[in-house]
């Protein structure tokens, strides 16, 4: 499904660029150069689109991107694919078990689990 999602995102990018004449930044391998991507989100991006698949929210680099978009107060739009199922509150407790932290540390990028929980609540429309 990951390749299909990447192809769909590239197609969406072409459509949006053609319709708006604006450059679109797409990250489909966020584990590389995340600091640069987070800086771009903070300084050069006006809108953020979260392309939600069955595994988007389990990836720590995606969590960092979402947190950065929320912190930067970007306009956030979600594209929900058929494979996406919103996690329940029970699945998100503890968050460390939901977001795959086996090979990656978000704290190195200034992102705490509490930040992710708040950002996911906003993204999924469950802000408190």
PDB file of C-alpha atoms in Angstrom:
ATOM      1  CA  UNK A   1       0.000   0.000   0.000  1.00  0.00           C
ATOM      2  CA  UNK A   2       2.945   2.346   0.596  1.00  0.00           C
ATOM      3  CA  UNK A   3       3.865   2.490  -3.105  1.00  0.00           C
ATOM      4  CA  UNK A   4       0.252   3.098  -4.050  1.00  0.00           C
ATOM      5  CA  UNK A   5       0.016   5.930  -1.540  1.00  0.00           C
ATOM      6  CA  UNK A   6       3.245   7.482  -2.857  1.00  0.00           C
ATOM      7  CA  UNK A   7       1.885   7.362  -6.422  1.00  0.00           C
ATOM      8  CA  UNK A   8      -1.400   8.890  -5.297  1.00  0.00           C
ATOM      9  CA  UNK A   9       0.411  11.692  -3.472  1.00  0.00           C
ATOM     10  CA  UNK A  10       2.555  12.444  -6.531  1.00  0.00           C
ATOM     11  CA  UNK A  11      -0.601  12.571  -8.681  1.00  0.00           C
ATOM     12  CA  UNK A  12      -2.271  14.886  -6.152  1.00  0.00           C
ATOM     13  CA  UNK A  13       0.814  17.096  -6.211  1.00  0.00           C
ATOM     14  CA  UNK A  14       0.660  17.439 -10.004  1.00  0.00           C
ATOM     15  CA  UNK A  15      -3.032  18.293  -9.862  1.00  0.00           C
ATOM     16  CA  UNK A  16      -2.620  20.942  -7.154  1.00  0.00           C
ATOM     17  CA  UNK A  17       0.438  22.483  -8.798  1.00  0.00           C
ATOM     18  CA  UNK A  18      -1.392  22.709 -12.135  1.00  0.00           C
ATOM     19  CA  UNK A  19      -4.456  24.276 -10.522  1.00  0.00           C
ATOM     20  CA  UNK A  20      -2.620  26.758  -8.289  1.00  0.00           C
ATOM     21  CA  UNK A  21       0.768  27.382  -9.946  1.00  0.00           C
ATOM     22  CA  UNK A  22       2.308  26.902  -6.481  1.00  0.00           C
ATOM     23  CA  UNK A  23       5.180  24.642  -5.535  1.00  0.00           C
ATOM     24  CA  UNK A  24       4.223  21.653  -3.435  1.00  0.00           C
ATOM     25  CA  UNK A  25       6.615  20.062  -0.943  1.00  0.00           C
ATOM     26  CA  UNK A  26       6.070  16.339  -0.549  1.00  0.00           C
ATOM     27  CA  UNK A  27       7.838  14.113   1.892  1.00  0.00           C
ATOM     28  CA  UNK A  28       7.431  10.409   1.338  1.00  0.00           C
ATOM     29  CA  UNK A  29      10.645   9.322   3.015  1.00  0.00           C
ATOM     30  CA  UNK A  30      10.563  11.541   6.048  1.00  0.00           C
ATOM     31  CA  UNK A  31      13.213   9.683   7.958  1.00  0.00           C
ATOM     32  CA  UNK A  32      15.886  11.460   5.898  1.00  0.00           C
ATOM     33  CA  UNK A  33      16.685  15.145   6.532  1.00  0.00           C
ATOM     34  CA  UNK A  34      13.830  15.582   8.993  1.00  0.00           C
ATOM     35  CA  UNK A  35      15.373  18.670  10.563  1.00  0.00           C
ATOM     36  CA  UNK A  36      15.400  20.418   7.167  1.00  0.00           C
ATOM     37  CA  UNK A  37      11.816  19.374   6.514  1.00  0.00           C
ATOM     38  CA  UNK A  38      10.687  20.617   9.928  1.00  0.00           C
ATOM     39  CA  UNK A  39      12.408  23.957   9.272  1.00  0.00           C
ATOM     40  CA  UNK A  40      10.625  24.230   5.918  1.00  0.00           C
ATOM     41  CA  UNK A  41       7.292  23.512   7.595  1.00  0.00           C
ATOM     42  CA  UNK A  42       7.937  26.257  10.140  1.00  0.00           C
ATOM     43  CA  UNK A  43       9.118  28.908   7.692  1.00  0.00           C
ATOM     44  CA  UNK A  44       8.103  28.209   4.097  1.00  0.00           C
ATOM     45  CA  UNK A  45       4.794  26.359   4.147  1.00  0.00           C
ATOM     46  CA  UNK A  46       1.312  27.807   4.526  1.00  0.00           C
ATOM     47  CA  UNK A  47      -0.741  24.629   4.456  1.00  0.00           C
ATOM     48  CA  UNK A  48      -0.154  21.041   5.499  1.00  0.00           C
ATOM     49  CA  UNK A  49      -1.876  17.992   4.035  1.00  0.00           C
ATOM     50  CA  UNK A  50      -1.755  14.792   6.056  1.00  0.00           C
ATOM     51  CA  UNK A  51      -2.245  11.838   3.728  1.00  0.00           C
ATOM     52  CA  UNK A  52      -3.570   9.223   6.133  1.00  0.00           C
ATOM     53  CA  UNK A  53      -2.983   5.551   5.376  1.00  0.00           C
ATOM     54  CA  UNK A  54      -3.170   2.613   7.755  1.00  0.00           C
ATOM     55  CA  UNK A  55       0.350   3.321   9.004  1.00  0.00           C
ATOM     56  CA  UNK A  56       0.844   7.109   8.751  1.00  0.00           C
ATOM     57  CA  UNK A  57       0.240   7.829  12.430  1.00  0.00           C
ATOM     58  CA  UNK A  58       2.483   4.967  13.567  1.00  0.00           C
ATOM     59  CA  UNK A  59       5.578   6.460  11.918  1.00  0.00           C
ATOM     60  CA  UNK A  60       7.619   8.693  14.223  1.00  0.00           C
ATOM     61  CA  UNK A  61       8.790  11.005  11.435  1.00  0.00           C
ATOM     62  CA  UNK A  62       5.166  11.554  10.402  1.00  0.00           C
ATOM     63  CA  UNK A  63       4.356  12.333  14.034  1.00  0.00           C
ATOM     64  CA  UNK A  64       7.149  14.949  14.045  1.00  0.00           C
ATOM     65  CA  UNK A  65       5.833  16.509  10.839  1.00  0.00           C
ATOM     66  CA  UNK A  66       2.288  16.694  12.232  1.00  0.00           C
ATOM     67  CA  UNK A  67       3.504  18.212  15.509  1.00  0.00           C
ATOM     68  CA  UNK A  68       5.532  20.787  13.580  1.00  0.00           C
ATOM     69  CA  UNK A  69       2.525  21.716  11.435  1.00  0.00           C
ATOM     70  CA  UNK A  70       0.361  22.156  14.544  1.00  0.00           C
ATOM     71  CA  UNK A  71       3.033  24.211  16.321  1.00  0.00           C
ATOM     72  CA  UNK A  72       3.426  26.425  13.241  1.00  0.00           C
ATOM     73  CA  UNK A  73      -0.359  26.929  13.189  1.00  0.00           C
ATOM     74  CA  UNK A  74      -0.566  25.810   9.571  1.00  0.00           C
ATOM     75  CA  UNK A  75      -3.880  25.179   7.872  1.00  0.00           C
ATOM     76  CA  UNK A  76      -4.191  21.404   8.086  1.00  0.00           C
ATOM     77  CA  UNK A  77      -6.158  19.259   5.674  1.00  0.00           C
ATOM     78  CA  UNK A  78      -6.451  15.507   5.936  1.00  0.00           C
ATOM     79  CA  UNK A  79      -6.815  13.114   3.040  1.00  0.00           C
ATOM     80  CA  UNK A  80      -8.205   9.866   4.402  1.00  0.00           C
ATOM     81  CA  UNK A  81      -7.445   6.780   2.331  1.00  0.00           C
ATOM     82  CA  UNK A  82      -9.608   3.638   2.494  1.00  0.00           C
ATOM     83  CA  UNK A  83      -6.932   1.836   4.528  1.00  0.00           C
ATOM     84  CA  UNK A  84      -6.980   4.436   7.321  1.00  0.00           C
ATOM     85  CA  UNK A  85      -8.769   3.640  10.547  1.00  0.00           C
ATOM     86  CA  UNK A  86      -8.603   6.311  13.207  1.00  0.00           C
ATOM     87  CA  UNK A  87      -6.966   4.954  16.348  1.00  0.00           C
ATOM     88  CA  UNK A  88      -9.083   4.673  19.446  1.00  0.00           C
ATOM     89  CA  UNK A  89      -8.069   6.410  22.648  1.00  0.00           C
ATOM     90  CA  UNK A  90      -7.168   2.983  24.045  1.00  0.00           C
ATOM     91  CA  UNK A  91      -4.801   2.365  21.120  1.00  0.00           C
ATOM     92  CA  UNK A  92      -3.071   5.669  21.792  1.00  0.00           C
ATOM     93  CA  UNK A  93      -2.443   4.807  25.460  1.00  0.00           C
ATOM     94  CA  UNK A  94       0.458   4.596  25.866  1.00  0.00           C
ATOM     95  CA  UNK A  95       1.448   6.511  22.754  1.00  0.00           C
ATOM     96  CA  UNK A  96       4.894   4.892  22.781  1.00  0.00           C
ATOM     97  CA  UNK A  97       3.235   1.582  21.973  1.00  0.00           C
ATOM     98  CA  UNK A  98       1.285   3.051  19.033  1.00  0.00           C
ATOM     99  CA  UNK A  99       4.051   5.081  17.394  1.00  0.00           C
ATOM    100  CA  UNK A 100       6.858   2.738  16.360  1.00  0.00           C
ATOM    101  CA  UNK A 101       9.821   3.970  18.374  1.00  0.00           C
ATOM    102  CA  UNK A 102      12.003   0.902  17.860  1.00  0.00           C
ATOM    103  CA  UNK A 103      14.523   2.628  15.588  1.00  0.00           C
ATOM    104  CA  UNK A 104      13.826   6.320  16.018  1.00  0.00           C
ATOM    105  CA  UNK A 105      13.715   8.962  18.757  1.00  0.00           C
ATOM    106  CA  UNK A 106      11.406  11.949  18.357  1.00  0.00           C
ATOM    107  CA  UNK A 107      12.859  13.749  21.366  1.00  0.00           C
ATOM    108  CA  UNK A 108      16.036  14.355  19.345  1.00  0.00           C
ATOM    109  CA  UNK A 109      13.862  16.606  17.169  1.00  0.00           C
ATOM    110  CA  UNK A 110      12.229  18.427  20.069  1.00  0.00           C
ATOM    111  CA  UNK A 111       9.029  16.385  19.996  1.00  0.00           C
ATOM    112  CA  UNK A 112       7.605  14.782  23.131  1.00  0.00           C
ATOM    113  CA  UNK A 113       4.861  12.192  23.372  1.00  0.00           C
ATOM    114  CA  UNK A 114       2.549  14.825  24.874  1.00  0.00           C
ATOM    115  CA  UNK A 115       3.085  16.967  21.764  1.00  0.00           C
ATOM    116  CA  UNK A 116       2.128  14.063  19.537  1.00  0.00           C
ATOM    117  CA  UNK A 117      -1.010  13.332  21.550  1.00  0.00           C
ATOM    118  CA  UNK A 118      -2.156  16.968  21.229  1.00  0.00           C
ATOM    119  CA  UNK A 119      -1.310  17.121  17.533  1.00  0.00           C
ATOM    120  CA  UNK A 120      -3.128  13.856  16.799  1.00  0.00           C
ATOM    121  CA  UNK A 121      -6.164  15.126  18.726  1.00  0.00           C
ATOM    122  CA  UNK A 122      -6.222  18.208  16.513  1.00  0.00           C
ATOM    123  CA  UNK A 123      -5.631  16.226  13.345  1.00  0.00           C
ATOM    124  CA  UNK A 124      -8.390  13.758  14.139  1.00  0.00           C
ATOM    125  CA  UNK A 125     -10.797  16.439  15.354  1.00  0.00           C
ATOM    126  CA  UNK A 126     -10.681  15.373  18.997  1.00  0.00           C
ATOM    127  CA  UNK A 127      -9.210  18.494  20.569  1.00  0.00           C
ATOM    128  CA  UNK A 128     -10.113  18.980  24.180  1.00  0.00           C
TER     129      UNK A 128
END
